[in-house]
mmCIF file of C-alpha atoms in Angstrom:
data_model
loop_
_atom_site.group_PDB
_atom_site.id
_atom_site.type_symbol
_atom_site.label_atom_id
_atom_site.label_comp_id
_atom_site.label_asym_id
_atom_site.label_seq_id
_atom_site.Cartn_x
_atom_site.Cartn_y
_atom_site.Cartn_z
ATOM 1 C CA UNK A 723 -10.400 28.311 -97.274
ATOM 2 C CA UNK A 724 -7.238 27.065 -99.246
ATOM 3 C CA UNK A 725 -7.405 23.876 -100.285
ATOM 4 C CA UNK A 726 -4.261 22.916 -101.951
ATOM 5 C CA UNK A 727 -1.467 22.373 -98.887
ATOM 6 C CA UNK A 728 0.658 19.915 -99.798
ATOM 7 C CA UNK A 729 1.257 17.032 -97.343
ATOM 8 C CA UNK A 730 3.107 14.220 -96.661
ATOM 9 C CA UNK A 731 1.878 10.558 -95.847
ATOM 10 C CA UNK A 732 2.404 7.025 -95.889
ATOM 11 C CA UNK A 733 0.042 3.968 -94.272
ATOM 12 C CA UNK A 734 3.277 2.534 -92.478
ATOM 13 C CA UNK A 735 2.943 5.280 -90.547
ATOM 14 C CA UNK A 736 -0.073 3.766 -88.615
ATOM 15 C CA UNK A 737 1.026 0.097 -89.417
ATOM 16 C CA UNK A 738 2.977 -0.591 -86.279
ATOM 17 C CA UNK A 739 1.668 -3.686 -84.062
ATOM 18 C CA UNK A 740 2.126 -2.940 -80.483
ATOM 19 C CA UNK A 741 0.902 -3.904 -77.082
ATOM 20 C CA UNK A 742 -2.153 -2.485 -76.265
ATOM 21 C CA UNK A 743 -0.590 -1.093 -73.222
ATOM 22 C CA UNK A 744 2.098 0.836 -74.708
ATOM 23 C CA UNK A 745 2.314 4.405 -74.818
ATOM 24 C CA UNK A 746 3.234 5.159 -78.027
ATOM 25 C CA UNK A 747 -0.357 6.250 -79.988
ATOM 26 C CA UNK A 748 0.206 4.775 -83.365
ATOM 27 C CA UNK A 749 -3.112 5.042 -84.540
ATOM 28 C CA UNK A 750 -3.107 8.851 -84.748
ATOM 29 C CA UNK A 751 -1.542 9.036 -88.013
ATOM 30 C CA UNK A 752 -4.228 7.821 -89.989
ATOM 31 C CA UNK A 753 -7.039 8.966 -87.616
ATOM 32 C CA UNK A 754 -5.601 12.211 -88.800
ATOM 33 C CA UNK A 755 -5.194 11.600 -92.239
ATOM 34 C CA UNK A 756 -9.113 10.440 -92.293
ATOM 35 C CA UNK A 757 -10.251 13.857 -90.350
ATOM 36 C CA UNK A 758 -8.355 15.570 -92.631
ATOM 37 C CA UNK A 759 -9.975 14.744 -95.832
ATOM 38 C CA UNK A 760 -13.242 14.221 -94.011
ATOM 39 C CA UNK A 761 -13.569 18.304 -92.786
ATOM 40 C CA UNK A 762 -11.663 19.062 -96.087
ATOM 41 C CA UNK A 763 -8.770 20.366 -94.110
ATOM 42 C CA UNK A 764 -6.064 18.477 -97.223
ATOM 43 C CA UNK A 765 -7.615 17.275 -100.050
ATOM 44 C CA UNK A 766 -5.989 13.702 -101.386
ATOM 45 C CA UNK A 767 -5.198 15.088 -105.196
ATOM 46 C CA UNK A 768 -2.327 17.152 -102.658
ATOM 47 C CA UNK A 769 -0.825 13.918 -100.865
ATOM 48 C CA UNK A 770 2.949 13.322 -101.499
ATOM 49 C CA UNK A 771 3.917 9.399 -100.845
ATOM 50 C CA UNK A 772 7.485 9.309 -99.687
ATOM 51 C CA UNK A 773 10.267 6.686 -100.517
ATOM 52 C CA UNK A 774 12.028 4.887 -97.765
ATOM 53 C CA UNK A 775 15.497 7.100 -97.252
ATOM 54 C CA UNK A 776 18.379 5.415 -98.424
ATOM 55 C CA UNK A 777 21.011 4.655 -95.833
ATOM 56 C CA UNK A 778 23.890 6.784 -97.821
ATOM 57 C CA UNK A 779 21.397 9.790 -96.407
ATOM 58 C CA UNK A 780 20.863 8.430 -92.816
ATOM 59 C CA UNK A 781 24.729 8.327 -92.596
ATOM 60 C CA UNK A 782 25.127 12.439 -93.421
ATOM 61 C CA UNK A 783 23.953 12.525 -89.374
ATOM 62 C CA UNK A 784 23.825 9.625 -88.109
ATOM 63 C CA UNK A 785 26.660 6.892 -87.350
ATOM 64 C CA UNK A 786 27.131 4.315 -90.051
ATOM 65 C CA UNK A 787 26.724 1.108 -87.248
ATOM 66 C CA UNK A 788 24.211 2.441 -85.780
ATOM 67 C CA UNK A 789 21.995 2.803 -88.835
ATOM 68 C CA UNK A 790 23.029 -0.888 -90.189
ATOM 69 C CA UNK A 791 22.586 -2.811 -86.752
ATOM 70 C CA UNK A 792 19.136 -0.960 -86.596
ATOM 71 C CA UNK A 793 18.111 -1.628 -89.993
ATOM 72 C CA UNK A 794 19.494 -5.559 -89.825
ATOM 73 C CA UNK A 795 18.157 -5.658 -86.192
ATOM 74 C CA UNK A 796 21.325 -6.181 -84.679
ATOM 75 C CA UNK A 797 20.701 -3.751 -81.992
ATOM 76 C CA UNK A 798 21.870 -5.427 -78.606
ATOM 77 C CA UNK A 799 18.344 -5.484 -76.024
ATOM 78 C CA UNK A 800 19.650 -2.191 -74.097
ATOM 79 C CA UNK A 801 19.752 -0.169 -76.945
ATOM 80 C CA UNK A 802 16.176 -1.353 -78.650
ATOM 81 C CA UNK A 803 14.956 -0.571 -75.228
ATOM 82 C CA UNK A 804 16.207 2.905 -75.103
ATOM 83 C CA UNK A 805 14.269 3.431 -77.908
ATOM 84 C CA UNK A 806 10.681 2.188 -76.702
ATOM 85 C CA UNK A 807 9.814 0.179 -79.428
ATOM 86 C CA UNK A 808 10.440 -3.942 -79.820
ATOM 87 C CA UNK A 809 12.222 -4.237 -83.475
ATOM 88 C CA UNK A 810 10.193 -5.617 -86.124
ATOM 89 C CA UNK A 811 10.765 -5.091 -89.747
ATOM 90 C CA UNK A 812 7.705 -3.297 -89.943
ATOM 91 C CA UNK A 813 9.128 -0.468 -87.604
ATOM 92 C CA UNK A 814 12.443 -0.373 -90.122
ATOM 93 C CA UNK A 815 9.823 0.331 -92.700
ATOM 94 C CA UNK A 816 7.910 3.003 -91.216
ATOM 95 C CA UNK A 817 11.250 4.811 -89.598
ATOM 96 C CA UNK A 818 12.751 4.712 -93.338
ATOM 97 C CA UNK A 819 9.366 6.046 -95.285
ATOM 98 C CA UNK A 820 8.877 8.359 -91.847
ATOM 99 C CA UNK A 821 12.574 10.183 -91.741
ATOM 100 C CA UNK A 822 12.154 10.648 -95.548
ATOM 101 C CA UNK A 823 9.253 11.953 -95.293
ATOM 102 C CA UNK A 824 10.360 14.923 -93.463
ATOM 103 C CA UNK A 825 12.556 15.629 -96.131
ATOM 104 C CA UNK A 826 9.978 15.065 -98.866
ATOM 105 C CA UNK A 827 8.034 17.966 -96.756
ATOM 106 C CA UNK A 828 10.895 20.336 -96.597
ATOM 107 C CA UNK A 829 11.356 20.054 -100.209
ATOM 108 C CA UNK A 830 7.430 20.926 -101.180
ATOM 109 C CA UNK A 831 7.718 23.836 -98.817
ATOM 110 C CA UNK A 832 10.336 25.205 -100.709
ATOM 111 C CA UNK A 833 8.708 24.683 -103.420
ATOM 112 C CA UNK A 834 5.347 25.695 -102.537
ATOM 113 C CA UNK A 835 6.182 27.973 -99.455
ATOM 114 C CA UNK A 836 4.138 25.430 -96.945
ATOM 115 C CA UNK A 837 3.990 22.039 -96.411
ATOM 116 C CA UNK A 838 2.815 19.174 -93.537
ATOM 117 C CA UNK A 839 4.088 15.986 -92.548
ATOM 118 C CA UNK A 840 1.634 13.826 -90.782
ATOM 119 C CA UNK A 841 3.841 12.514 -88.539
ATOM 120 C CA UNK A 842 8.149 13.764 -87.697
ATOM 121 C CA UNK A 843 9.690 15.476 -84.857
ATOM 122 C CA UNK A 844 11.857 12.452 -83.963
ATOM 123 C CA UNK A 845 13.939 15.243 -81.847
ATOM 124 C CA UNK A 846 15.353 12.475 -79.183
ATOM 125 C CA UNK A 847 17.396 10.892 -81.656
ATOM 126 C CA UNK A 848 21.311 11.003 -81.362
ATOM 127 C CA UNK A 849 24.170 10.624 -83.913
ATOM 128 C CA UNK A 850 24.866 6.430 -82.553
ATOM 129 C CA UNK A 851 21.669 5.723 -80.779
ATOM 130 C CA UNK A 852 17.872 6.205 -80.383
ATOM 131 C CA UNK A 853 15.789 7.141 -77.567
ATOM 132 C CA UNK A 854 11.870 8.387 -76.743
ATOM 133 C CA UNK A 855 10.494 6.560 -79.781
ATOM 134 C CA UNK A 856 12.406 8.251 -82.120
ATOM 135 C CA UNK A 857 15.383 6.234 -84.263
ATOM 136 C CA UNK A 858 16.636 8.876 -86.520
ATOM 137 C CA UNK A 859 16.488 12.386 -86.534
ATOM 138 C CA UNK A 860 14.239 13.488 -89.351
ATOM 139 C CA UNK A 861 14.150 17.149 -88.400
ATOM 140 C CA UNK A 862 18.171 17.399 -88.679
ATOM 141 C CA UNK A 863 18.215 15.205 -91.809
ATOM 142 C CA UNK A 864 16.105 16.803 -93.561
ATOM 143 C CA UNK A 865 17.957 19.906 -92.988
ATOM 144 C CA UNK A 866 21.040 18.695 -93.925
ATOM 145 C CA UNK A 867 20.224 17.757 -97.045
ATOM 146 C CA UNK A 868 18.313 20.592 -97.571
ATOM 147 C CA UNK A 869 21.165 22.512 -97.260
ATOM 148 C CA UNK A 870 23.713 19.991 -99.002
ATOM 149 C CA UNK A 871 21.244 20.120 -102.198
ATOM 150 C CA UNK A 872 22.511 23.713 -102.589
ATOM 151 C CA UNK A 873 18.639 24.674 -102.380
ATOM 152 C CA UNK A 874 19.507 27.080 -99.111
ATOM 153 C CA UNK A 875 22.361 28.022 -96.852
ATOM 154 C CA UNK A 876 20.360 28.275 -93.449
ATOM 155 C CA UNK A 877 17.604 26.134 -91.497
ATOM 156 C CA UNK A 878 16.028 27.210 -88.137
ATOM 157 C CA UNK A 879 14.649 23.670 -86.290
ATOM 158 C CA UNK A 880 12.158 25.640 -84.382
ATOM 159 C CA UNK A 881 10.865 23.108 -81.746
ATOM 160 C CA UNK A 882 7.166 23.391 -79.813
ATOM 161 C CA UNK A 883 7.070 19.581 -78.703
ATOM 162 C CA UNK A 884 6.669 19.851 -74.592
ATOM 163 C CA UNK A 885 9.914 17.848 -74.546
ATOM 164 C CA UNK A 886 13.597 19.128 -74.706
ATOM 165 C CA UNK A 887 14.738 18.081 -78.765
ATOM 166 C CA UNK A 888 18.075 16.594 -77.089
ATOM 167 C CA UNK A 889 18.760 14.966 -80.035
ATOM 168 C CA UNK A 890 18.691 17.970 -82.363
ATOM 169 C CA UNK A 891 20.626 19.944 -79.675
ATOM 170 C CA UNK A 892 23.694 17.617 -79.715
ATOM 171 C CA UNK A 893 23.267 16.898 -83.789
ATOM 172 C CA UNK A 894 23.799 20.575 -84.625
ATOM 173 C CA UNK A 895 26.233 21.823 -82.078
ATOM 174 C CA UNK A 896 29.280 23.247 -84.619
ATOM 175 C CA UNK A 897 26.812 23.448 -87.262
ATOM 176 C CA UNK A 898 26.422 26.998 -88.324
ATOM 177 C CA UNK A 899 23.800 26.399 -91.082
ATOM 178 C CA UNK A 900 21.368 24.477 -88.584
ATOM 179 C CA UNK A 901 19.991 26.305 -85.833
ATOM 180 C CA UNK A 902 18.138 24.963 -83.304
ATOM 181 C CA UNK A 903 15.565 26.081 -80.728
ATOM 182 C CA UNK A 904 13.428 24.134 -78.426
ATOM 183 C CA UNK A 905 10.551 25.580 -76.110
ATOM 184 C CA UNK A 906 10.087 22.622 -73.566
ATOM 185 C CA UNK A 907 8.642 21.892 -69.953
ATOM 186 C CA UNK A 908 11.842 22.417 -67.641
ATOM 187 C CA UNK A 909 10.465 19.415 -65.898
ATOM 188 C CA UNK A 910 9.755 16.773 -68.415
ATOM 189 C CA UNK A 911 11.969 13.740 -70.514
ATOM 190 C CA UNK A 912 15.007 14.351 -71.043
ATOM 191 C CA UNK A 913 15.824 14.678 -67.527
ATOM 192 C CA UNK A 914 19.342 15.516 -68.862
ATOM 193 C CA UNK A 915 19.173 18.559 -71.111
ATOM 194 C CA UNK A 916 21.470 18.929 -73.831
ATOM 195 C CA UNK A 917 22.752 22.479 -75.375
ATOM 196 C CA UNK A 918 20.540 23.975 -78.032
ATOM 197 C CA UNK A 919 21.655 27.009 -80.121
ATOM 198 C CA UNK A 920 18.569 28.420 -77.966
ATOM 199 C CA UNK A 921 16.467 26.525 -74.606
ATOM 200 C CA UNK A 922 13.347 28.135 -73.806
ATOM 201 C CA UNK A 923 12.609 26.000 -70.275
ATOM 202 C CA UNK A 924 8.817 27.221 -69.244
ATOM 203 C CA UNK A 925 7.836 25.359 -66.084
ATOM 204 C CA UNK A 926 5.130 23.234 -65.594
ATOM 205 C CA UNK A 927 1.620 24.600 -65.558
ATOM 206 C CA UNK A 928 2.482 26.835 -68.420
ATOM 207 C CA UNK A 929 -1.052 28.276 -69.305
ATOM 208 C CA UNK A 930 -2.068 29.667 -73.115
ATOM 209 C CA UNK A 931 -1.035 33.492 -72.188
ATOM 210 C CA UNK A 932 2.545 32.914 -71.035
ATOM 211 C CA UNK A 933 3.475 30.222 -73.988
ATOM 212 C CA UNK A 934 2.023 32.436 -76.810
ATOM 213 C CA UNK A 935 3.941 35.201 -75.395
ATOM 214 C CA UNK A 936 7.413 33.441 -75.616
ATOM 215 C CA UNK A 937 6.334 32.169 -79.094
ATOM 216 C CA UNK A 938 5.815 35.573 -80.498
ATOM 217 C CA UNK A 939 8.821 37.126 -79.312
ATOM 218 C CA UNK A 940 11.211 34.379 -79.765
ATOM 219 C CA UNK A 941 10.440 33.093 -83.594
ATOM 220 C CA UNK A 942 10.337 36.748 -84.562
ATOM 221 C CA UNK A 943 13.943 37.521 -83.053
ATOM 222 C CA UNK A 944 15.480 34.019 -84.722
ATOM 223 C CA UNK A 945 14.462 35.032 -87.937
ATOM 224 C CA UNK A 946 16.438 38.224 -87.362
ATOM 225 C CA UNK A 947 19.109 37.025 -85.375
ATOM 226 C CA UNK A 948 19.715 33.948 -88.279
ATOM 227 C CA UNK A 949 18.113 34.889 -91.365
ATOM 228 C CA UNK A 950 16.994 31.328 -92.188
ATOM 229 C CA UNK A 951 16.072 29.883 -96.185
ATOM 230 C CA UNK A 952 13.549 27.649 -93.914
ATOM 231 C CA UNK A 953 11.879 26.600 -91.288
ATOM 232 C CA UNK A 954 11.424 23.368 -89.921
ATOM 233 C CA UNK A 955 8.367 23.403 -87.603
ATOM 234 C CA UNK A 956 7.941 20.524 -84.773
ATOM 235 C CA UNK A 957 3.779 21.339 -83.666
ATOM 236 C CA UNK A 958 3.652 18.781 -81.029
ATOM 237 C CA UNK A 959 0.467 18.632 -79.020
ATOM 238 C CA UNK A 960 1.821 17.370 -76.072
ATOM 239 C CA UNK A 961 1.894 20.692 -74.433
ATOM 240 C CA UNK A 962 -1.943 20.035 -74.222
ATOM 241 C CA UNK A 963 -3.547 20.567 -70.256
ATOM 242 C CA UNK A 964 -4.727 16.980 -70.898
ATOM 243 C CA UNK A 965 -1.597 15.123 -72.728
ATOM 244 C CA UNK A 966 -0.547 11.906 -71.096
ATOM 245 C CA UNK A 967 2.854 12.608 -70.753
ATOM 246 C CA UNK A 968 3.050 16.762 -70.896
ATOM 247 C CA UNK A 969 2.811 19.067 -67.768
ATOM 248 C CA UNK A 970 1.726 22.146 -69.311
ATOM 249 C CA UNK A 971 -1.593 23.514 -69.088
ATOM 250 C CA UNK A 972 -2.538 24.745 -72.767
ATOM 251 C CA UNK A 973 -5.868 24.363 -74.693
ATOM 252 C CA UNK A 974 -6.992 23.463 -77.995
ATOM 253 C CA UNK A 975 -7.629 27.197 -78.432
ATOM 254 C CA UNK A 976 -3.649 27.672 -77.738
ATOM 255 C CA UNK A 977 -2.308 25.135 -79.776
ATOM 256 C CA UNK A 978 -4.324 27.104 -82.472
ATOM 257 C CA UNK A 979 -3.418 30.250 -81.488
ATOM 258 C CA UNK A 980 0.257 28.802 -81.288
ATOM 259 C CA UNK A 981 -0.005 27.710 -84.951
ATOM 260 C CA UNK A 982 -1.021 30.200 -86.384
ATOM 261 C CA UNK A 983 1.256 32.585 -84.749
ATOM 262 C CA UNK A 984 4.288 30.348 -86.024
ATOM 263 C CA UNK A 985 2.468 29.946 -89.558
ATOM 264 C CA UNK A 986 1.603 33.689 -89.731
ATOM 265 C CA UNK A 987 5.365 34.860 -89.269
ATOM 266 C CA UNK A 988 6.743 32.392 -91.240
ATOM 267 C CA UNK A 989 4.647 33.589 -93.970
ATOM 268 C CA UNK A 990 5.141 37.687 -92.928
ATOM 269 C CA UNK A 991 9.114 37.107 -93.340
ATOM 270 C CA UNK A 992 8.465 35.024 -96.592
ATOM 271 C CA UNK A 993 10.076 32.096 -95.114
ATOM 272 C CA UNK A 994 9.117 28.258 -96.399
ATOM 273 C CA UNK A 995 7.971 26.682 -93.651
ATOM 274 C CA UNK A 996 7.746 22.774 -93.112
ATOM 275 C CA UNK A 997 5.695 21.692 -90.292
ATOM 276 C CA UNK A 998 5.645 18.395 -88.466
ATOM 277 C CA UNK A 999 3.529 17.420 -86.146
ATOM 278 C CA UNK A 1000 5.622 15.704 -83.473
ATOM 279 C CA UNK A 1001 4.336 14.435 -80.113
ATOM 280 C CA UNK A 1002 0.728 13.894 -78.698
ATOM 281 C CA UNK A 1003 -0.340 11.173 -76.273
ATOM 282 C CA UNK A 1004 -3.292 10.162 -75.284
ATOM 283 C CA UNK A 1005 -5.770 7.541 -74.775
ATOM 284 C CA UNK A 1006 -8.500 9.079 -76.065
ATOM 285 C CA UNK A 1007 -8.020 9.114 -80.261
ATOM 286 C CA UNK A 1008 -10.777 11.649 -80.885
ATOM 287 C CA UNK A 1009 -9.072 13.921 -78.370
ATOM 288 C CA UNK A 1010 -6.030 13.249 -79.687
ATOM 289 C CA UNK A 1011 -7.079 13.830 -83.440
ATOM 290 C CA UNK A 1012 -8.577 16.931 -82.354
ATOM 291 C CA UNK A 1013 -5.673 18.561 -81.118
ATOM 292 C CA UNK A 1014 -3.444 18.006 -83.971
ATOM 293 C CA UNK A 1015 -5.458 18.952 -86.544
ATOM 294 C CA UNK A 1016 -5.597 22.559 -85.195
ATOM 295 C CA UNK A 1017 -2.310 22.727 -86.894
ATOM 296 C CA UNK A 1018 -4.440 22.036 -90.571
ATOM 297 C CA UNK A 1019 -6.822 24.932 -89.443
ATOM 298 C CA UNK A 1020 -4.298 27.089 -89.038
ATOM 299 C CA UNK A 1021 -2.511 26.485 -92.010
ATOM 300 C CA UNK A 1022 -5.658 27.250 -94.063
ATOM 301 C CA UNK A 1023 -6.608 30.156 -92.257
ATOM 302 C CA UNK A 1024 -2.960 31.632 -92.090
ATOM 303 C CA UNK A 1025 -0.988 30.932 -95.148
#
C-alpha cells in the first residue's frame, strides 16, 4: 500500500460551534483525519498545514466587498443567511485556512502528481455572495492561481458532489483555461442551474451501474477534448443511497469504484490530480466517515 500521499489539514476545519440541529456535519473533518491515520490510510509525517489565504488572492475571483464585509462581518442578515452559517470569527478562520487549503493541495499534486484536501468543494460560491455553506470558491481559486503562477495553462474542475457546482459554473464562464464539469442530481439544490462548460443531470435514483458509466466516458473525453495541466477533483459523498440531503442511490462500493475510476485515469493520462472531498451529510459520523474515506483507499490502491 503507498503510504506517502500528501494531504492537506487544519483543526479549524472541525472547530466550528453550531446548533446541534444544523445540518452542516462539522465534525467529519477530523473524524476523518483520526480514521485516516488510525487504518494507516495518510500517515502524519505527510500532513501539509495551510496558511489562511490572503485577501489580495480571494479578490482574483471573488468581489473585493464581498470578501471585506464577510471577513469584518459586515454582511447584512439576508446574505449570512444565504450562506447557512451564523458569522463568527471562528468561521472567517476556518473559510480562510479552508479556501487556501485547496490551493496548498493543488500545488503538492503538481508537485507530487496526487494530493487530498480533507475538506473543499465550496462549488455554491459566487463572485459577490455565498450560498449552501460555502463562502468562497476554493475549487476556482485554486485554479486560478494555479494557472496565474505560470505552473500550467489549463485546469479541468471535474465535479462528483450530488449538487449542481453553480458557483463554479458562473465563475468560469469566459474563462478558457478553467473548465468546468459537474455530474449532479437533476433534482437537487440549486433549483436554478447555472451553465457549466459541461452538465451531466442524472435523475434521482441513480444506482452504481449508470453513474460509473457516465464517469468513465465523460473524464476520459475531457481530458481529450481540453488537454488539462490538472485536475481538480470534488469526491463528494453525498451521492450516497443514504445521504441526508442526496437523491441518488449509490453505495460505498460505488463511491469506491467512482474513485478509483477518476484516480486511475488521472494517473493513465499523467495528469496531477487534486482531490477534495466536498459534500456528505449525515447524522450518523461513523457512516459518514466511512464513506469518505473510500476516496483514501482508492488513492492507495490506484495511484
Amino acid at each position: 500500500m503507498l503510504m506517502s500521499i500528501p494531504f492537506v489539514y487544519h483543526a479549524s476545519y472541525s472547530q466550528l460551534a453550531l446548533p446541534s440541529t444544523h445540518r452542516f456535519p462539522t465534525t467529519k473533518y477530523h473524524n476523518l483525519y483520526q480514521h485516516a491515520l488510525k487504518h494507516h490510510l495518510l500517515i502524519e509525517q505527510c500532513r501539509h498545514t495551510p496558511m489562511p489565504m490572503t485577501k489580495e488572492a480571494l479578490f482574483r475571483v471573488h468581489c473585493p466587498q464581498y470578501v471585506e464585509q464577510f471577513i469584518n462581518g459586515t454582511l447584512d442578515h439576508k446574505a449570512q443567511r444565504r450562506i447557512g452559517f451564523p458569522w463568527s470569527t471562528a468561521l472567517v478562520t476556518r473559510t480562510l485556512h479552508a479556501v487556501n487549503g485547496t490551493r496548498l493541495c493543488t500545488d503538492l499534486a503538481l508537485e507530487h502528481g496526487i494530493a487530498i484536501h480533507l475538506t473543499g468543494g465550496y462549488h455554491h460560491a459566487h463572485y459577490n455572495y455565498g450560498s449552501g455553506f460555502c463562502i468562497f470558491n476554493d475549487l476556482v481559486i485554486a485554479a486560478r492561481l494555479a494557472i496565474d503562477s505560470g505552473k500550467i495553462d489549463k485546469v479541468l474542475i471535474f465535479d462528483c458532489d450530488v449538487h449542481q457546482g453553480d458557483g463554479t459554473a458562473t465563475l468560469t464562464q469566459g474563462c478558457p483555461d478553467i473548465i468546468s464539469c459537474s455530474i449532479h442530481c437533476a433534482q437537487n439544490f440549486p433549483s436554478r442551474k447555472q451553465q457549466s462548460d459541461h452538465d451531466i443531470d442524472l435523475d434521482k435514483g441513480c444506482t452504481d451501474k449508470r453513474y460509473l458509466e457516465h464517469i468513465q466516458q465523460i473524464l476520459p473525453y475531457l481530458i481529450r477534448l481540453h488537454q488539462p495541466d490538472l485536475i481538480i477533483y470534488d469526491a463528494g459523498v453525498d451521492i450516497h443511497q443514504h445521504d441526508d440531503l442526496g437523491y441518488f442511490a449509490i453505495s460505498n462500493q460505488g463511491i469506491l469504484a467512482r474513485d478509483k475510476q477518476v484516480i486511475s485515469i488521472a494517473k493513465m493520462h499523467n495528469i496531477p490530480l487534486a482531490a477534495v472531498i466536498g459534500g456528505g451529510y449525515s447524522r450518523n459520523e461513523a457512516e459518514l466517515t466511512h464513506r469518505h474515506s473510500q476516496l483514501l483507499i482508492a488513492a492507495n490502491e490506484s495511484w
